[in-house]
mmCIF file of C-alpha atoms in Angstrom:
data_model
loop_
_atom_site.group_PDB
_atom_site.id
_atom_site.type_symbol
_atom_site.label_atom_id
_atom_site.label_comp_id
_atom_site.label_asym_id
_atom_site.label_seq_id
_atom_site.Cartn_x
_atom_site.Cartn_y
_atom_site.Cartn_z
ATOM 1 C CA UNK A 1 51.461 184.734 127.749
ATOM 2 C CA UNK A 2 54.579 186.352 128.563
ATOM 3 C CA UNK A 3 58.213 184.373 128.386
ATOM 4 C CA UNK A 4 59.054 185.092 132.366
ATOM 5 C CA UNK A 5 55.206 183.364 133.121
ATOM 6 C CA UNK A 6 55.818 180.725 130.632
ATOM 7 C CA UNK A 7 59.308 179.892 132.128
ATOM 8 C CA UNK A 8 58.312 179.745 135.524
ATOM 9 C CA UNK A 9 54.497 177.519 134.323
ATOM 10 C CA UNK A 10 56.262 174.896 131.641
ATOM 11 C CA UNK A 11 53.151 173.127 131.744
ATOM 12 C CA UNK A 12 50.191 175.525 130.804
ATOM 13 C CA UNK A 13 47.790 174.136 128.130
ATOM 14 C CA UNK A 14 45.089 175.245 126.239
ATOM 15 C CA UNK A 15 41.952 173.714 124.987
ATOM 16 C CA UNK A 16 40.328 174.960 121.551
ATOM 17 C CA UNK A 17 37.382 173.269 120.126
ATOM 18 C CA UNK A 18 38.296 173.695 116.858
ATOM 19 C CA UNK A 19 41.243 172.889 114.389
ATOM 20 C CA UNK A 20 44.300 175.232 114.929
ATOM 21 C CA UNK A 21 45.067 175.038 111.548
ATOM 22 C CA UNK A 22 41.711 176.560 109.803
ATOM 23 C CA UNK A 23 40.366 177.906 112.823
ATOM 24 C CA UNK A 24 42.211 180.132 114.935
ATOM 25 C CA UNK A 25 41.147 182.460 117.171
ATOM 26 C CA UNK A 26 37.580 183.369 118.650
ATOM 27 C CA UNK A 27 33.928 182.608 117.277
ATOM 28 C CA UNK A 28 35.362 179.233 115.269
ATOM 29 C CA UNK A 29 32.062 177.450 114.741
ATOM 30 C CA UNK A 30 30.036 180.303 113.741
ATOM 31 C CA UNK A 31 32.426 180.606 110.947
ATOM 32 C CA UNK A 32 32.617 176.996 110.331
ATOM 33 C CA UNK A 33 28.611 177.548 109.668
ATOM 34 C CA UNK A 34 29.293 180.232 107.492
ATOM 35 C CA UNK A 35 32.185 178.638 105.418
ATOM 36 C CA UNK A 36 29.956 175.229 105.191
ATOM 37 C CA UNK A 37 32.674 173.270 107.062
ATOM 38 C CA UNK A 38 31.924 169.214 107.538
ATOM 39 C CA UNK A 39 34.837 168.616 109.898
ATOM 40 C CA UNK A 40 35.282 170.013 113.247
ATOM 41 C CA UNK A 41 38.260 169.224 115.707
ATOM 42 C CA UNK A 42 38.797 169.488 119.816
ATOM 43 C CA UNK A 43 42.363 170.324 120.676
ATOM 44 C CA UNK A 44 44.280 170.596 123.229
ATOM 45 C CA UNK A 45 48.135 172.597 122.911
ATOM 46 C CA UNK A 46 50.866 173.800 124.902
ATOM 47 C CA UNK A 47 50.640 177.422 124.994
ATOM 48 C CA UNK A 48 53.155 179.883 124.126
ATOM 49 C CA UNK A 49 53.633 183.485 124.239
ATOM 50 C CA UNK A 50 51.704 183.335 120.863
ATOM 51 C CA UNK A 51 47.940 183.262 120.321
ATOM 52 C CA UNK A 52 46.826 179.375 119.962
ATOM 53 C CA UNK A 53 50.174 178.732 118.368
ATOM 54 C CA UNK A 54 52.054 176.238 120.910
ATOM 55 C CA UNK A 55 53.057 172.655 119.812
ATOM 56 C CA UNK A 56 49.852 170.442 119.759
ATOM 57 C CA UNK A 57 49.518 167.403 122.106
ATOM 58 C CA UNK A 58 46.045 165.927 121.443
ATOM 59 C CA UNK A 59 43.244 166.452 118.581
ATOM 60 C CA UNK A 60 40.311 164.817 117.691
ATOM 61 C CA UNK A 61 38.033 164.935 114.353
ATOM 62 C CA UNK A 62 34.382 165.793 114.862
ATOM 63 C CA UNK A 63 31.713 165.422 112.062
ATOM 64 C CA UNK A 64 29.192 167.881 112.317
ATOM 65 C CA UNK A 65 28.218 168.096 108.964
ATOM 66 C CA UNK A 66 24.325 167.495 110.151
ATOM 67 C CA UNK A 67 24.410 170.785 112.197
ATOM 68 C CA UNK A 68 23.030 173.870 110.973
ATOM 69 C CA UNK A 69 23.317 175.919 114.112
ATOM 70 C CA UNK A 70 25.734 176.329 117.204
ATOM 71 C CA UNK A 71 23.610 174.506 119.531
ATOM 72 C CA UNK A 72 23.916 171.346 117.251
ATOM 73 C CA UNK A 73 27.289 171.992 116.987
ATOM 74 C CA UNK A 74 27.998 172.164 120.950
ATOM 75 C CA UNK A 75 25.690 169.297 121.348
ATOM 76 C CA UNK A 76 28.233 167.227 118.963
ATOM 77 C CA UNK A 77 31.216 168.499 121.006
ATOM 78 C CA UNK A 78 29.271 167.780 124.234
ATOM 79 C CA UNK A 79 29.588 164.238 123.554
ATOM 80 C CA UNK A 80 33.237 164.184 122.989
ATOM 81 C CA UNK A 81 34.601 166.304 125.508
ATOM 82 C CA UNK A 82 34.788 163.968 128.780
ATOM 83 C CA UNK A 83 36.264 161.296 126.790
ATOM 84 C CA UNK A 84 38.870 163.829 125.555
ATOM 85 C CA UNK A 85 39.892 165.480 128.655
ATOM 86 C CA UNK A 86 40.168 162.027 130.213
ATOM 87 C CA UNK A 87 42.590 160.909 127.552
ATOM 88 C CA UNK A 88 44.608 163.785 127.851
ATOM 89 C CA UNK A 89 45.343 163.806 131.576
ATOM 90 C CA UNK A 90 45.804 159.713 131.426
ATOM 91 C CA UNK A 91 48.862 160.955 128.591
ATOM 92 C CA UNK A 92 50.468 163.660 130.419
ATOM 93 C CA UNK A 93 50.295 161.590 134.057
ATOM 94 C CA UNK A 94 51.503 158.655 132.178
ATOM 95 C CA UNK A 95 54.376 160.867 130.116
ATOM 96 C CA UNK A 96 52.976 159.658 127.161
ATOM 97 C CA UNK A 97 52.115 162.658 124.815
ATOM 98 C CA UNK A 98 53.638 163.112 121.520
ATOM 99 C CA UNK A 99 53.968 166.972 120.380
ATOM 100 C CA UNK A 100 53.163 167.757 116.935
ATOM 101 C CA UNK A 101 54.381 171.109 115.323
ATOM 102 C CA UNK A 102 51.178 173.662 115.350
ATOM 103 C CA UNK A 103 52.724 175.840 112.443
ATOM 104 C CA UNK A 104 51.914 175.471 108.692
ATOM 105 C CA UNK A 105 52.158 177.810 105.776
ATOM 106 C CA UNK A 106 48.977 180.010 106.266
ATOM 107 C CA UNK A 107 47.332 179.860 109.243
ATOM 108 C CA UNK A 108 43.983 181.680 109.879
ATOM 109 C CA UNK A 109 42.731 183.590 112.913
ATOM 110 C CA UNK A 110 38.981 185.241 112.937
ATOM 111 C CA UNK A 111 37.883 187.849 114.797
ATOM 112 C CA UNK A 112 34.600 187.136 117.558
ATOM 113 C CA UNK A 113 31.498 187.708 116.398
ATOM 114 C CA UNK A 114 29.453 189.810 117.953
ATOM 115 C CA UNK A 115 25.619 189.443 117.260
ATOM 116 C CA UNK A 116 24.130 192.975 117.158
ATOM 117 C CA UNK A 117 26.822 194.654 115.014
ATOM 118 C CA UNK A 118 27.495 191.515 112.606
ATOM 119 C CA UNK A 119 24.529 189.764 112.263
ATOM 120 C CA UNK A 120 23.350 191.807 108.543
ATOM 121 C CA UNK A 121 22.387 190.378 106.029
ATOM 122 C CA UNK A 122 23.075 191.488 102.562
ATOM 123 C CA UNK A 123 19.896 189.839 100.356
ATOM 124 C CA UNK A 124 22.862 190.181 96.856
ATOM 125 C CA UNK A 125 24.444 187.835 98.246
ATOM 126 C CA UNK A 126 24.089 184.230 96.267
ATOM 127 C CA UNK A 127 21.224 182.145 97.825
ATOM 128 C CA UNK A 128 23.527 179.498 99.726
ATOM 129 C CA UNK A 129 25.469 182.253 101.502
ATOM 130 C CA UNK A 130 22.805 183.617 102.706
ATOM 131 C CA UNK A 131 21.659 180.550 104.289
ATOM 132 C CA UNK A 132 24.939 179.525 105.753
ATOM 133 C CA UNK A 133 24.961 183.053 107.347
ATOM 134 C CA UNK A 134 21.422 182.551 108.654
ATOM 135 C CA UNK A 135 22.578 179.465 109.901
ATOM 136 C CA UNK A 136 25.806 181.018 111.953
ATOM 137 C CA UNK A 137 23.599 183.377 113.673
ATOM 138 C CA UNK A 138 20.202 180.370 114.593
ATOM 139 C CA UNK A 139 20.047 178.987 118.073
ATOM 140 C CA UNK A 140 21.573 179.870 120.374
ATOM 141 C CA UNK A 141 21.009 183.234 118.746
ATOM 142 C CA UNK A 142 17.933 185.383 117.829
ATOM 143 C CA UNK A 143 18.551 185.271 113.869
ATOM 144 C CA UNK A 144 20.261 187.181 110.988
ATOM 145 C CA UNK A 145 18.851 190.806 111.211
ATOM 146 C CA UNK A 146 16.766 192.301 108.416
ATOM 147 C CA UNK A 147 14.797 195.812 107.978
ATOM 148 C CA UNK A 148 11.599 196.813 106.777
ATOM 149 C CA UNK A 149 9.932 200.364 107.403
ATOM 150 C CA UNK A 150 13.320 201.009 109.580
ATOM 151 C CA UNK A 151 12.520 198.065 112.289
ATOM 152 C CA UNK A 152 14.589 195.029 112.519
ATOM 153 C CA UNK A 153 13.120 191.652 112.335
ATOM 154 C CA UNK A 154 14.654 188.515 113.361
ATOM 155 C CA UNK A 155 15.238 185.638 110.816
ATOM 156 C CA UNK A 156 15.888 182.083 111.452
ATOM 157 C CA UNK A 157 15.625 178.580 110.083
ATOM 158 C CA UNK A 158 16.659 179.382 106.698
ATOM 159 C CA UNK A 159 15.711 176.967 103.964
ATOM 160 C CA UNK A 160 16.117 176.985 100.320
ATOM 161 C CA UNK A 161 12.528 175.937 98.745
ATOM 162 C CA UNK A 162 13.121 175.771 95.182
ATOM 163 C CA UNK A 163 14.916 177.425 92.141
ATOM 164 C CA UNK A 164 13.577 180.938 90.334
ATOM 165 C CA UNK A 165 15.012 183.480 88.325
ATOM 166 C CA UNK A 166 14.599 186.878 90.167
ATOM 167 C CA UNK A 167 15.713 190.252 88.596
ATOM 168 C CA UNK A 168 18.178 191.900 91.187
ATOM 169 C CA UNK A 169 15.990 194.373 92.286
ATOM 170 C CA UNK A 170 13.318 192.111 93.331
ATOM 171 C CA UNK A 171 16.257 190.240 95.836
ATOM 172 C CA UNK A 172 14.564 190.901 99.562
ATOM 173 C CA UNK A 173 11.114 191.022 98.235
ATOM 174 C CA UNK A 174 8.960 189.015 100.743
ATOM 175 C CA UNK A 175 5.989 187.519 97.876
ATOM 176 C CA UNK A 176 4.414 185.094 100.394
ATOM 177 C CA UNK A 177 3.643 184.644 104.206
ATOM 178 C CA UNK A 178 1.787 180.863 105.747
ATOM 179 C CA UNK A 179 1.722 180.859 109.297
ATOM 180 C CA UNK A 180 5.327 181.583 110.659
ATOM 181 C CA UNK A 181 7.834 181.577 107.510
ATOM 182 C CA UNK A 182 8.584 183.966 105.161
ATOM 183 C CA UNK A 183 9.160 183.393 101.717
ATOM 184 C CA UNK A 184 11.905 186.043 100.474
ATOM 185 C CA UNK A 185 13.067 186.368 96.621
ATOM 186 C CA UNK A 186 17.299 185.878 96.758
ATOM 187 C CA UNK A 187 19.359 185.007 93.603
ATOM 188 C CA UNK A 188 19.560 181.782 93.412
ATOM 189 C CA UNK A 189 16.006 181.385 94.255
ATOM 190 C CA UNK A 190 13.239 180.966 96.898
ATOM 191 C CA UNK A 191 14.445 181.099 100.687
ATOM 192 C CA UNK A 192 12.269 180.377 103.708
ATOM 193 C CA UNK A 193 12.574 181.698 107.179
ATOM 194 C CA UNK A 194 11.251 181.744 110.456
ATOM 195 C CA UNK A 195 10.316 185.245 111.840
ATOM 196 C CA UNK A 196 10.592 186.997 115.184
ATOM 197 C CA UNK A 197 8.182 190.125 114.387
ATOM 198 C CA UNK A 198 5.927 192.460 115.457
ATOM 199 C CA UNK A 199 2.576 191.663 114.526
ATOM 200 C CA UNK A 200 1.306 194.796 113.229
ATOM 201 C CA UNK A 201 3.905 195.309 110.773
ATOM 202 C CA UNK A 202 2.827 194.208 107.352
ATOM 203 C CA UNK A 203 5.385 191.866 105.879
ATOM 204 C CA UNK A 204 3.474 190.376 102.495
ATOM 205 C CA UNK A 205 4.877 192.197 99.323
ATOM 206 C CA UNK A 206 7.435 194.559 101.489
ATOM 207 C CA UNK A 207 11.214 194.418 100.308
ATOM 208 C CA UNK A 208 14.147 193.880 102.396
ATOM 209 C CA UNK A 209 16.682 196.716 103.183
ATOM 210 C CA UNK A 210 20.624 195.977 102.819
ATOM 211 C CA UNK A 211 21.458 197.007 106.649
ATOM 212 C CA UNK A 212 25.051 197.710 107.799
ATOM 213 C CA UNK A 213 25.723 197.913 111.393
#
C-alpha cells in the first residue's frame, strides 16, 4: 500500500495462510505440494507498503503432511481458521499482541499458478517430482496435463506402484490400462494415474509428449 494510505490506516492487517518466511506471495500451497512441504502456517501481519513484508503479530503451525491435494490442504486450514481469527481480535482489543520482525536473510515470493498454462508435465523428470506436481494440480483442479495424438488428457491421483529400470526413451510410455488408471513408465519407476479422457482415443502402448504451454 502506499505510505500516505498507510499513515492515515495504522491498523491494516493482512492474513496469509502460509509461512511468510518460505512462502511468500500467491499460489503458496500448490507449491508447498510441489516442494513436499510437512508444515504449513496461518498468519496474520501488519501490512506495509511492501508485499507480505509487515511485522508479524500472530502465526500458527499446521501439519498437513497427510494431504496430497489443495482440497485436503484447505480442509486442514478450515479447521483452524475460526479459532485463529478469534484469538487475534481478543489480542488486538485487549492490546495484547507482540510484533515479531517479518524479515530474514532470503525470503521467497512465488508467482500464482495458473492451471492451463502451468499445469505440463515433463515425464524426464525423476518419478517423485512428478508426483508431487500431479499432486499440486489434483482436486480442486482437473489434473496435470499430458498429450497423446495432439489432445490433452487430464491426470490425477498419482501413485508410485513399484520400482523398474526404464531406458529414457521409454519415460511416458503408457504399458498398461485396468479400469480407470494408467500405468505410465517414469524414471524412477512405475506411476499410476487417474484419467479424464476421451473414450475413443487409444491409450494402451501410446507414449507421452513433453508439452510446454
Amino acid at each position: 500500500l502506499k505510505s500516505d494510505i498507510i499513515k492515515k490506516f495504522p491498523n491494516i492487517f493482512n492474513y496469509h495462510n502460509a509461512s511468510l518466511e518460505n512462502f511468500r506471495g500467491s499460489g503458496a500451497q500448490s507449491w508447498m505440494l510441489m516442494m513436499n512441504e510437512n508444515k504449513n502456517q496461518l498468519s496474520i501481519h501488519r501490512v506495509n507498503k511492501y508485499f507480505d513484508d509487515g511485522d508479524l503479530l500472530l502465526s500458527k503451525k499446521l501439519d498437513i503432511s497427510k494431504a496430497n491435494n489443495l482440497t485436503q490442504i484447505y480442509g486442514i486450514i478450515d479447521k483452524y481458521e475460526k479459532n485463529f481469527f478469534s484469538k487475534f481480535l481478543f489480542l488486538f482489543f485487549n492490546k495484547k499482541l507482540k510484533k515479531k520482525s517479518n524479515k530474514s536473510k532470503i525470503n521467497y515470493y512465488y508467482p500464482r499458478i495458473n492451471h492451463k498454462k502451468d499445469a505440463y508435465v515433463n515425464w524426464n523428470w525423476k518419478s517423485q517430482d512428478i508426483i508431487s506436481f500431479s499432486n499440486a494440480f489434483d482436486d480442486p483442479y482437473k489434473g496435470i496435463i499430458a498429450s497423446i495424438d495432439n489432445k490433452k488428457i487430464f491426470l490425477k491421483k498419482a501413485k508410485f506402484e513399484f520400482r523398474k529400470k526404464f531406458h529414457p526413451f521409454q519415460y511416458g510410455i503408457i504399458f498398461w490400462k485396468r479400469k480407470k488408471k494408467l500405468y505410465v513408465a517414469t524414471q524412477n519407476g512405475v506411476i499410476s494415474f487417474e484419467y479424464n479422457a476421451n473414450k475413443n482415443i487409444n491409450l494402451l502402448g501410446k507414449k507421452f509428449k513433453n508439452l510446454s504451454s
